[in-house]
PDB file of C-alpha atoms in Angstrom:
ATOM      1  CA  UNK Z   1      16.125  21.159  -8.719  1.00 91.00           C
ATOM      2  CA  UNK Z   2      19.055  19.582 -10.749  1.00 92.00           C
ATOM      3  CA  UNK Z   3      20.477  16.236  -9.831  1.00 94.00           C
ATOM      4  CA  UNK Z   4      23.505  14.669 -11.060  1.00 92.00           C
ATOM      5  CA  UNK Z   5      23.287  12.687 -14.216  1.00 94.00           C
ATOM      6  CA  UNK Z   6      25.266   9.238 -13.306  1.00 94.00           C
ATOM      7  CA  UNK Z   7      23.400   7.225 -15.654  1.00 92.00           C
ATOM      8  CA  UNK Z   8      23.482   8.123 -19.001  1.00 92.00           C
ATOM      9  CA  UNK Z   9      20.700  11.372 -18.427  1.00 93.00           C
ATOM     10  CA  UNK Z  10      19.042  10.203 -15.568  1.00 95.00           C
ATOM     11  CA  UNK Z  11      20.037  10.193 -11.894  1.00 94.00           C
ATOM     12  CA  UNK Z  12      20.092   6.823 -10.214  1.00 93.00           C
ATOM     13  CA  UNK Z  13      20.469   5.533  -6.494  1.00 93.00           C
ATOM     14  CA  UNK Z  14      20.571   9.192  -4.734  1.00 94.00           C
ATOM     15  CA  UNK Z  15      23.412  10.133  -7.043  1.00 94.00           C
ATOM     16  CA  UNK Z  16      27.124  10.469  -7.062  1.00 96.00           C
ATOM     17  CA  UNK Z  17      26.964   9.674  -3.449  1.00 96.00           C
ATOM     18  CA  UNK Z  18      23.603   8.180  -2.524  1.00 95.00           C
ATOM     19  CA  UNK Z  19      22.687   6.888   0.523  1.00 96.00           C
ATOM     20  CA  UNK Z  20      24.534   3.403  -0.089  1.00 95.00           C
ATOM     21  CA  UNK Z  21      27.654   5.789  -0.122  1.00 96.00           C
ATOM     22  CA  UNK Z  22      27.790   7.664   3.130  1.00 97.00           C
ATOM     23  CA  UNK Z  23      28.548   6.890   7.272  1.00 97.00           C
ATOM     24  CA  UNK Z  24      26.063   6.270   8.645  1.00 98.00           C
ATOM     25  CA  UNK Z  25      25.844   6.367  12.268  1.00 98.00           C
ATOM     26  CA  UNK Z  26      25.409   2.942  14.161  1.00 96.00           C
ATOM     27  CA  UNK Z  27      23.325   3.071  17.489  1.00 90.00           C
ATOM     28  CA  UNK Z  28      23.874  -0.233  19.333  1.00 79.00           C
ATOM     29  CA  UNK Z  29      21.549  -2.992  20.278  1.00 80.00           C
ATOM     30  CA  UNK Z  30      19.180  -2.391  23.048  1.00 74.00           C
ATOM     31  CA  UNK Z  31      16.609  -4.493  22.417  1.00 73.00           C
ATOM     32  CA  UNK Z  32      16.245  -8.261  22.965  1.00 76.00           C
ATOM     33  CA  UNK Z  33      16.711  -9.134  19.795  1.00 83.00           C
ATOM     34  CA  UNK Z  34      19.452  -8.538  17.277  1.00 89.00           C
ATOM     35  CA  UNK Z  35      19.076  -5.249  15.593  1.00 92.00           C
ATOM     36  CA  UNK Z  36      21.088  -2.399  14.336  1.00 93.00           C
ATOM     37  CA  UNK Z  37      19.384   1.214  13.893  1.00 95.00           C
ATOM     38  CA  UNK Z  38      21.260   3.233  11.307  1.00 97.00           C
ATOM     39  CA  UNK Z  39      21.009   7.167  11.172  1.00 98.00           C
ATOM     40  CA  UNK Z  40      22.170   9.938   8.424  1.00 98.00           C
ATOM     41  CA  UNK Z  41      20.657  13.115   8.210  1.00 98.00           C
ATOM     42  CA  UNK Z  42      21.012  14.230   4.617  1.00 97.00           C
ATOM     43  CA  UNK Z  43      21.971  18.187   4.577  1.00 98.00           C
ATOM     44  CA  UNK Z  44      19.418  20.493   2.542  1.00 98.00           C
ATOM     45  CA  UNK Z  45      20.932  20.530  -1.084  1.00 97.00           C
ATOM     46  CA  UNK Z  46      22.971  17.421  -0.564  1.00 97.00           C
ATOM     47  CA  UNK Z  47      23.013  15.801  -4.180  1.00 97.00           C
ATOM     48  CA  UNK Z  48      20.780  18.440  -5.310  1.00 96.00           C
ATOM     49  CA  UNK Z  49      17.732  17.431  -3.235  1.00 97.00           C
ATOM     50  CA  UNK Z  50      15.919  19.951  -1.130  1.00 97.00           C
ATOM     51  CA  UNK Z  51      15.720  19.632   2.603  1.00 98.00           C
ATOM     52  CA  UNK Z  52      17.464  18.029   5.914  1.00 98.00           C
ATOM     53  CA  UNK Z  53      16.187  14.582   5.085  1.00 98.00           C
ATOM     54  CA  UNK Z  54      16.347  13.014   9.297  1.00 98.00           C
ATOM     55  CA  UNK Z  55      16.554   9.332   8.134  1.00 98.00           C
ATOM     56  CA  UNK Z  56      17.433   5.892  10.154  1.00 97.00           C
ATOM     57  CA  UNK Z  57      16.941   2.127   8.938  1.00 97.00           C
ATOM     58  CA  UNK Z  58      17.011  -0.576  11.766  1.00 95.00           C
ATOM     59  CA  UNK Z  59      17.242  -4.362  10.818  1.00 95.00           C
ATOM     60  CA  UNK Z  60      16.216  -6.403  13.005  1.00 93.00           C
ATOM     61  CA  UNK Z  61      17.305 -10.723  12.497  1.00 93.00           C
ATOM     62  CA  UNK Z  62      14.311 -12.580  14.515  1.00 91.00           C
ATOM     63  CA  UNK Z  63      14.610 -16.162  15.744  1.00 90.00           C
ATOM     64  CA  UNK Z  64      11.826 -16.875  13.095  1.00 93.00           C
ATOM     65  CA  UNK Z  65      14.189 -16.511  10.382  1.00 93.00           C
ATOM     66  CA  UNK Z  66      13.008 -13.021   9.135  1.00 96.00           C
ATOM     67  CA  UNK Z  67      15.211 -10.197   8.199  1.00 96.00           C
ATOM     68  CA  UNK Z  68      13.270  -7.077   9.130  1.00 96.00           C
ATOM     69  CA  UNK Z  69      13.960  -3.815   7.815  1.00 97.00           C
ATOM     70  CA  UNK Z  70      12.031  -0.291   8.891  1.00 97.00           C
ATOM     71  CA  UNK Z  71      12.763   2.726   7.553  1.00 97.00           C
ATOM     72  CA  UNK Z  72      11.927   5.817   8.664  1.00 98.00           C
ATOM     73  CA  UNK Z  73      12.329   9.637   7.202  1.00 98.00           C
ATOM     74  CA  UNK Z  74      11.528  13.763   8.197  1.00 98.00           C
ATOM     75  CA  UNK Z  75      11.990  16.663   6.146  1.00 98.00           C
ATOM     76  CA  UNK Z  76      12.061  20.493   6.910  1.00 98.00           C
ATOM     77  CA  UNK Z  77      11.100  20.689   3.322  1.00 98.00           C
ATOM     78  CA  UNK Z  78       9.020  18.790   0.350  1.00 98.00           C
ATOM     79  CA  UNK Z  79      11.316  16.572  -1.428  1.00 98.00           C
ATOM     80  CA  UNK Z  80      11.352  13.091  -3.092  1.00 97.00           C
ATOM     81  CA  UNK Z  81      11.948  10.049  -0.463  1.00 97.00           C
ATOM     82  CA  UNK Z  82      12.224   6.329  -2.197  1.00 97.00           C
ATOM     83  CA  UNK Z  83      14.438   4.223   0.201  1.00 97.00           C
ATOM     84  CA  UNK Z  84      14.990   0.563  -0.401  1.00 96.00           C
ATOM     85  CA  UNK Z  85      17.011  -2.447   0.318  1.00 94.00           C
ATOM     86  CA  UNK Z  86      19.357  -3.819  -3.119  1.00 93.00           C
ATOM     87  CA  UNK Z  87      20.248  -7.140  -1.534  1.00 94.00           C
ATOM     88  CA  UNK Z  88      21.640  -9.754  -3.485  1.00 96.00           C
ATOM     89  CA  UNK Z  89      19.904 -13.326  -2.986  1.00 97.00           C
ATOM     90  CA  UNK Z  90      21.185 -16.487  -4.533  1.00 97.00           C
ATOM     91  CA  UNK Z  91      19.289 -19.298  -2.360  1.00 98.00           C
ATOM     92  CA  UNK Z  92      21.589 -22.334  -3.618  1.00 97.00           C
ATOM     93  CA  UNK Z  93      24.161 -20.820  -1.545  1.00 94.00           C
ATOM     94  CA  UNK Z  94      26.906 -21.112  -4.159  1.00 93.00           C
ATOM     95  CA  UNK Z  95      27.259 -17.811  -6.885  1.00 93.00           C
ATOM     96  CA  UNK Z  96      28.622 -20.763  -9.392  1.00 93.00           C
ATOM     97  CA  UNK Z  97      25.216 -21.878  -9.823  1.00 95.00           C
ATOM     98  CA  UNK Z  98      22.874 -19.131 -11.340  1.00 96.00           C
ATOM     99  CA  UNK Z  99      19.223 -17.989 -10.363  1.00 98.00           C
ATOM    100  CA  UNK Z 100      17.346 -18.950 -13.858  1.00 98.00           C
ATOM    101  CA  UNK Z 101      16.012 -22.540 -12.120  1.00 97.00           C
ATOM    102  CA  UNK Z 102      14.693 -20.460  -9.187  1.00 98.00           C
ATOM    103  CA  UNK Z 103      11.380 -20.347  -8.722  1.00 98.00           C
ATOM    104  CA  UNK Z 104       9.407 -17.254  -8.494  1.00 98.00           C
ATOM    105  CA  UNK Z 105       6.138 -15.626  -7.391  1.00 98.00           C
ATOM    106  CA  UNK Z 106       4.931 -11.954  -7.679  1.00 98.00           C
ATOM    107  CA  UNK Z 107       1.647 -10.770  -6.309  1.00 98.00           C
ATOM    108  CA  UNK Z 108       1.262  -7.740  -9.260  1.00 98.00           C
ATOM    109  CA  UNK Z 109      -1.133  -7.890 -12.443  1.00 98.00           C
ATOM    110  CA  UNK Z 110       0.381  -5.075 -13.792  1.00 98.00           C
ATOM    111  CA  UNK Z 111       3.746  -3.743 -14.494  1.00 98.00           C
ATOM    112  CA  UNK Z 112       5.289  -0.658 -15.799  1.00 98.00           C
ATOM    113  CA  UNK Z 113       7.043  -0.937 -18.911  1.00 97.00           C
ATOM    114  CA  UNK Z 114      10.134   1.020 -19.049  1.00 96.00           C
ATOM    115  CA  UNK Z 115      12.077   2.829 -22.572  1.00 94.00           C
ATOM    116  CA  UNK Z 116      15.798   1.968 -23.413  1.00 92.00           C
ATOM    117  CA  UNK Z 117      17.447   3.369 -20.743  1.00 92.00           C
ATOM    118  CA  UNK Z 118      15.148   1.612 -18.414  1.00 93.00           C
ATOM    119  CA  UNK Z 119      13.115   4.204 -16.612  1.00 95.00           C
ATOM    120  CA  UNK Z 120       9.318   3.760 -16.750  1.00 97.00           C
ATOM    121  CA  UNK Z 121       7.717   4.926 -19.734  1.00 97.00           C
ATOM    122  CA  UNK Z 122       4.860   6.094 -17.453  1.00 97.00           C
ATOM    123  CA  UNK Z 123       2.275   3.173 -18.572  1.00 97.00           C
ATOM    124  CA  UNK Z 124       1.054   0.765 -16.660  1.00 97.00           C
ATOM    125  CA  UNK Z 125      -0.028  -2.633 -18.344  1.00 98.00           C
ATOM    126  CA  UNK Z 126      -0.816  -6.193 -17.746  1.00 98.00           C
ATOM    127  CA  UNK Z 127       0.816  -9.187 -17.375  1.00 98.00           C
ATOM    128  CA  UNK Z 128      -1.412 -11.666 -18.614  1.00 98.00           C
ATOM    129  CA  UNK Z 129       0.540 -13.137 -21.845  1.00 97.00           C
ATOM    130  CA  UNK Z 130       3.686 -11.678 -21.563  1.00 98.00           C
ATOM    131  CA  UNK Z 131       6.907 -12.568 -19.357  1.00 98.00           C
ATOM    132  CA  UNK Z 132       6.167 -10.665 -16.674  1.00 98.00           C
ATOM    133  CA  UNK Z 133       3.158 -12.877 -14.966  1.00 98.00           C
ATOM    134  CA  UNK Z 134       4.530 -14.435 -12.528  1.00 98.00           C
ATOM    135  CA  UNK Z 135       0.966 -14.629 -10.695  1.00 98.00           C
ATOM    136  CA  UNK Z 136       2.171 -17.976 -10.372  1.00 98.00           C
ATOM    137  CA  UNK Z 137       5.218 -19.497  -9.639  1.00 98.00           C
ATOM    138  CA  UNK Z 138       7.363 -19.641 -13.034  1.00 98.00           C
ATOM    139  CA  UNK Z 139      11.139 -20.533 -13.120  1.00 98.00           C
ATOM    140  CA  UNK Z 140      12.972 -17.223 -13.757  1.00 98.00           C
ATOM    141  CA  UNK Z 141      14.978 -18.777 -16.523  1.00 97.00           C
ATOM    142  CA  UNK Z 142      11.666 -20.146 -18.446  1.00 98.00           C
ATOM    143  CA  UNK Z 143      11.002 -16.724 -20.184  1.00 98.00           C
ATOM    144  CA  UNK Z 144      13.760 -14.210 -19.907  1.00 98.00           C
ATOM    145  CA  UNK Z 145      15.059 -14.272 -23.364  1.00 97.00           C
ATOM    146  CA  UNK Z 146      12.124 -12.318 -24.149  1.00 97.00           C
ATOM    147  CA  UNK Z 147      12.785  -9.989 -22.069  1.00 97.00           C
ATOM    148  CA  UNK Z 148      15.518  -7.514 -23.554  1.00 94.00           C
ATOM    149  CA  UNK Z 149      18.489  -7.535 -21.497  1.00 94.00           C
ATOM    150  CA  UNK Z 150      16.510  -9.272 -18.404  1.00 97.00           C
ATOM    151  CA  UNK Z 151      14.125  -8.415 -15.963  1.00 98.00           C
ATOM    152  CA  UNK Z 152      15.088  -4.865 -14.269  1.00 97.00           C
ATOM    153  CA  UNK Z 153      11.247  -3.655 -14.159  1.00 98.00           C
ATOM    154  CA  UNK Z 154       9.107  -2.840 -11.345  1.00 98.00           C
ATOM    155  CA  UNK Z 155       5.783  -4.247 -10.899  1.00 98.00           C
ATOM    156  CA  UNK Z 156       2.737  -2.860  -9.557  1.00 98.00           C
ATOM    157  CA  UNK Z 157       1.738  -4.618  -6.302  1.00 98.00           C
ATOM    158  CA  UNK Z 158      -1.939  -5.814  -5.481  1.00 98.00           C
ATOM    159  CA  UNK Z 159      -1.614  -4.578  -1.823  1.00 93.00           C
ATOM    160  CA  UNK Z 160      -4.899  -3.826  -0.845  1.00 87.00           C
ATOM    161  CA  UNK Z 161      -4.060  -1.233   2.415  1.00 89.00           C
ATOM    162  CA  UNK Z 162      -0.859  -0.121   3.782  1.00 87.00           C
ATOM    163  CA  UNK Z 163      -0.594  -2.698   6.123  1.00 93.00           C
ATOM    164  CA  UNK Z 164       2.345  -5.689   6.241  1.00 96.00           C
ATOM    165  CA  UNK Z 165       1.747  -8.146   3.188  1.00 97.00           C
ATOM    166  CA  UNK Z 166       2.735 -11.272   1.646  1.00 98.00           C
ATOM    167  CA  UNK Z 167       4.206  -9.695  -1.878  1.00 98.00           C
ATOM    168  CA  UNK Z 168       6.436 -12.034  -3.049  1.00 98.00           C
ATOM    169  CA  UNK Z 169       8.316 -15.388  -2.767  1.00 98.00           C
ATOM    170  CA  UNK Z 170      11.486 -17.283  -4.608  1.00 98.00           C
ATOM    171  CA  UNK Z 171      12.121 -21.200  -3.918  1.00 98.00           C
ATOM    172  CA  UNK Z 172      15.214 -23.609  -5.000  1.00 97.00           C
ATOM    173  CA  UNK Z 173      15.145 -26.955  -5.333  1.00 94.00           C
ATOM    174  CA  UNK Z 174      18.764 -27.396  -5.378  1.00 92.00           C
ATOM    175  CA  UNK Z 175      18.777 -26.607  -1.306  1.00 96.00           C
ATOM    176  CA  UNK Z 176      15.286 -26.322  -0.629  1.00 97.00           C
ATOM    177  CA  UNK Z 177      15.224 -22.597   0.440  1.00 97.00           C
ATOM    178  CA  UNK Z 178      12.439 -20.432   0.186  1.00 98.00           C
ATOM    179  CA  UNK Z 179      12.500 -16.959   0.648  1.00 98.00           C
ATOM    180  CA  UNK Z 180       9.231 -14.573   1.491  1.00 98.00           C
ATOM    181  CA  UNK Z 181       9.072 -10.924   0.616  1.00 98.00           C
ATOM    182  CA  UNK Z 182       6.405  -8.724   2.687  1.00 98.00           C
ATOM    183  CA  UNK Z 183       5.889  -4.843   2.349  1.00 98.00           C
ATOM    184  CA  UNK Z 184       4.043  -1.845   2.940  1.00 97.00           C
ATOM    185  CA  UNK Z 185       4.723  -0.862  -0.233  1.00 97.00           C
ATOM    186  CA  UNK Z 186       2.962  -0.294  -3.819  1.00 97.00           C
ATOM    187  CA  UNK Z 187       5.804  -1.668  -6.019  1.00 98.00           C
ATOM    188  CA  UNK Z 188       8.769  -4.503  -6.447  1.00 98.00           C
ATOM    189  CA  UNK Z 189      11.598  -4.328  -8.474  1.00 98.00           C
ATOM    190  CA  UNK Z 190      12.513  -7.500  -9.541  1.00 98.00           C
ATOM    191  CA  UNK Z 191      16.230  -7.120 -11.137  1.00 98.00           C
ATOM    192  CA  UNK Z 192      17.930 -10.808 -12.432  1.00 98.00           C
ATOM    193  CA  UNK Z 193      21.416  -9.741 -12.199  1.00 97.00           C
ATOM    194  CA  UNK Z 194      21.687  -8.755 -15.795  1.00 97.00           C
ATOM    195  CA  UNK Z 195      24.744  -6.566 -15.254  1.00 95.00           C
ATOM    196  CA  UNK Z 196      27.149  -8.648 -12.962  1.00 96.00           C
ATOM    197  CA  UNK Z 197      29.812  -9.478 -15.242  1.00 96.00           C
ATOM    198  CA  UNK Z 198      32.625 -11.398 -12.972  1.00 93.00           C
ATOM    199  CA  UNK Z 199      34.096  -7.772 -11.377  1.00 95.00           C
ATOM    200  CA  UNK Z 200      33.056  -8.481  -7.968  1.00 93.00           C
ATOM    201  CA  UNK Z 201      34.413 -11.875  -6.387  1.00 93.00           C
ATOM    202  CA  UNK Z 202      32.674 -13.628  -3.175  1.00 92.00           C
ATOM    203  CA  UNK Z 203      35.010 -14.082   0.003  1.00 91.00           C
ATOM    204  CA  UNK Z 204      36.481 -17.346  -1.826  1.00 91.00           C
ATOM    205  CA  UNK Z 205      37.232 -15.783  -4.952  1.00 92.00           C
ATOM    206  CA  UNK Z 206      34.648 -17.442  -6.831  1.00 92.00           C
ATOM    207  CA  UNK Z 207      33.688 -14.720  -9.238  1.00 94.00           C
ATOM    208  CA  UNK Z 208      29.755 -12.732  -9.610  1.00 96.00           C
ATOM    209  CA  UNK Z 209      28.529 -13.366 -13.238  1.00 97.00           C
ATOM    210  CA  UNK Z 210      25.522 -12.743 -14.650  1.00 97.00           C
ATOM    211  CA  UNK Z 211      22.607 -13.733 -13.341  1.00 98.00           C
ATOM    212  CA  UNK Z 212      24.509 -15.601 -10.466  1.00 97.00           C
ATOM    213  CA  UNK Z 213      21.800 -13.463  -7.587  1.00 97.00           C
ATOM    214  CA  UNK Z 214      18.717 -11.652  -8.273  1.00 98.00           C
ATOM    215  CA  UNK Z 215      16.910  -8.501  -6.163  1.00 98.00           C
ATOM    216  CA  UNK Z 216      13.393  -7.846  -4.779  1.00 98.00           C
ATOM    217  CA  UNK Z 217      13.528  -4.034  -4.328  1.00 98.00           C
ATOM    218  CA  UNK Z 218      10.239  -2.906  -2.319  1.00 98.00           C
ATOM    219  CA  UNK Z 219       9.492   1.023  -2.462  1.00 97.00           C
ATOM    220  CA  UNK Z 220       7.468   3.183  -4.651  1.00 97.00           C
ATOM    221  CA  UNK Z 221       8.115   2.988  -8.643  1.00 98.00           C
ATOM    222  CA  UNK Z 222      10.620   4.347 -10.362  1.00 97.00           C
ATOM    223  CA  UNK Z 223      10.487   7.873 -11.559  1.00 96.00           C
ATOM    224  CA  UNK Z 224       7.436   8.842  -9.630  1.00 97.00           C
ATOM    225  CA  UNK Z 225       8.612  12.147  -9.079  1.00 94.00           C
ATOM    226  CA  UNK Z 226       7.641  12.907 -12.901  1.00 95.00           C
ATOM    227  CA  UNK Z 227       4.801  10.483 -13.222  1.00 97.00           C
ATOM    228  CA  UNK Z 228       1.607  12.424 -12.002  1.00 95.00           C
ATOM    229  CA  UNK Z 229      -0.251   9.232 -12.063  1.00 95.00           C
ATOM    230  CA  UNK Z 230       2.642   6.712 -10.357  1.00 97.00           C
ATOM    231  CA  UNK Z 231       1.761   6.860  -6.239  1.00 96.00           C
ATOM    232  CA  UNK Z 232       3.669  10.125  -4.607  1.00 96.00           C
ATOM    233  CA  UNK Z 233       6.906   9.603  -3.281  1.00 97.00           C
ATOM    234  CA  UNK Z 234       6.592  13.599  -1.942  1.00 97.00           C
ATOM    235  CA  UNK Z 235       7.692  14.143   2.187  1.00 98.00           C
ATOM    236  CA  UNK Z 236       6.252  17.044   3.380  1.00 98.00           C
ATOM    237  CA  UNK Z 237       7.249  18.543   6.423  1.00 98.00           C
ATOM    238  CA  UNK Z 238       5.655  17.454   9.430  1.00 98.00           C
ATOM    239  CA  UNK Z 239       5.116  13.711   8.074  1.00 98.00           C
ATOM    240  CA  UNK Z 240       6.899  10.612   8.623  1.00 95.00           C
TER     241      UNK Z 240
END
């Protein structure tokens, strides 16, 4: 199967027109809490993938102060499903102030390197002695000069099952705010912003440089599909 080439020779976020791109169809809220259940089905061939992909993502906003997000996928045919969330989190509340003095925890001893055009090399390696332990909580800022370019590198979870766990969490001391990141899911990418460069502006025109947010992707790693020995991110008909 060939897939577009957006990214120098590889194919990232669905393609041309991923998922982040399309209509999605809004059912409304029914429950008693707030919640939104998107649903797209993506047509067989549709960016080159194989398969009527029957997809829908509800978030749900709980009076505990948790944004929940469940996704859920079918297939009439094998094909590669990786869906995540690319949120944008600067907990000082103000883009003008970066996200190298926030605090941050990662649950993984390993991570998987990646080559110069950032897709996993395939190995997976420790984090003991290099930048990329943040067993415990380290200041983003403390380390990432040794880190080419910034962290855009997905780590490999210690889950234990697939059950609901405690993964990951940032904290500022500027407001206070901490922010807790639970999954089902084997890996994180942690991304600090590296490529914002001032394009995008926030409502009151204060402008989006880098490192002013940072992302916690949960979903499978990167590349899987052509890593044998990365967790399978294959559908098969009659799963979910």
């Amino acid at each position: 199967y060939t897939l577009a080439t957006n990214n120098g020779k590889n194919s990232l976020h669905g393609g041309l027109k991923g998922f982040d791109k399309v209509v999605w169809e809004a059912l409304p809220i029914v429950d008693s809490v707030a919640s939104l259940t998107l649903n797209y089905t993506g047509k067989d061939g549709e960016e080159g993938y194989p398969g009527n992909l029957k997809t829908s993502v509800k978030f749900i906003l709980s009076d505990d102060d948790e944004l929940i997000i469940e996704y859920n996928a079918e297939t009439d045919k094998p094909t590669p499903v990786n869906l995540t969330n690319h949120s944008y989190f600067n907990l000082t509340g103000d883009v003008t102030n970066n996200i190298l003095d926030h605090i941050l925890m990662i649950d993984a001893d390993h991570y998987t390197p990646v080559d110069t055009s950032l897709i996993p090399t395939g190995e997976i390696k420790s984090v003991q002695g290099t930048p990329f332990d943040f067993t415990k909580p380290e200041k983003i800022g403390a380390r990432i000069n040794e880190v080419k370019g910034g962290y855009d590198h997905n780590f490999v979870l210690n889950i234990k099952d697939s059950s609901l766990q405690l993964v990951a969490y940032v904290s500022d001391s500027l407001s206070g705010r901490k922010l807790e990141v639970f999954t089902t899911e084997p890996g994180l990418q942690f991304y600090s912003g590296n490529f914002l460069n001032g394009k995008f502006k926030t409502s009151d025109g204060k402008s989006i440089d880098q490192h002013a947010a940072l992302c916690l992707e949960t979903q499978h790693f990167p590349d899987s599909p052509n890593e044998p020995s990365f967790p399978s991110t294959i559908l098969k008909p009659g799963e979910k």
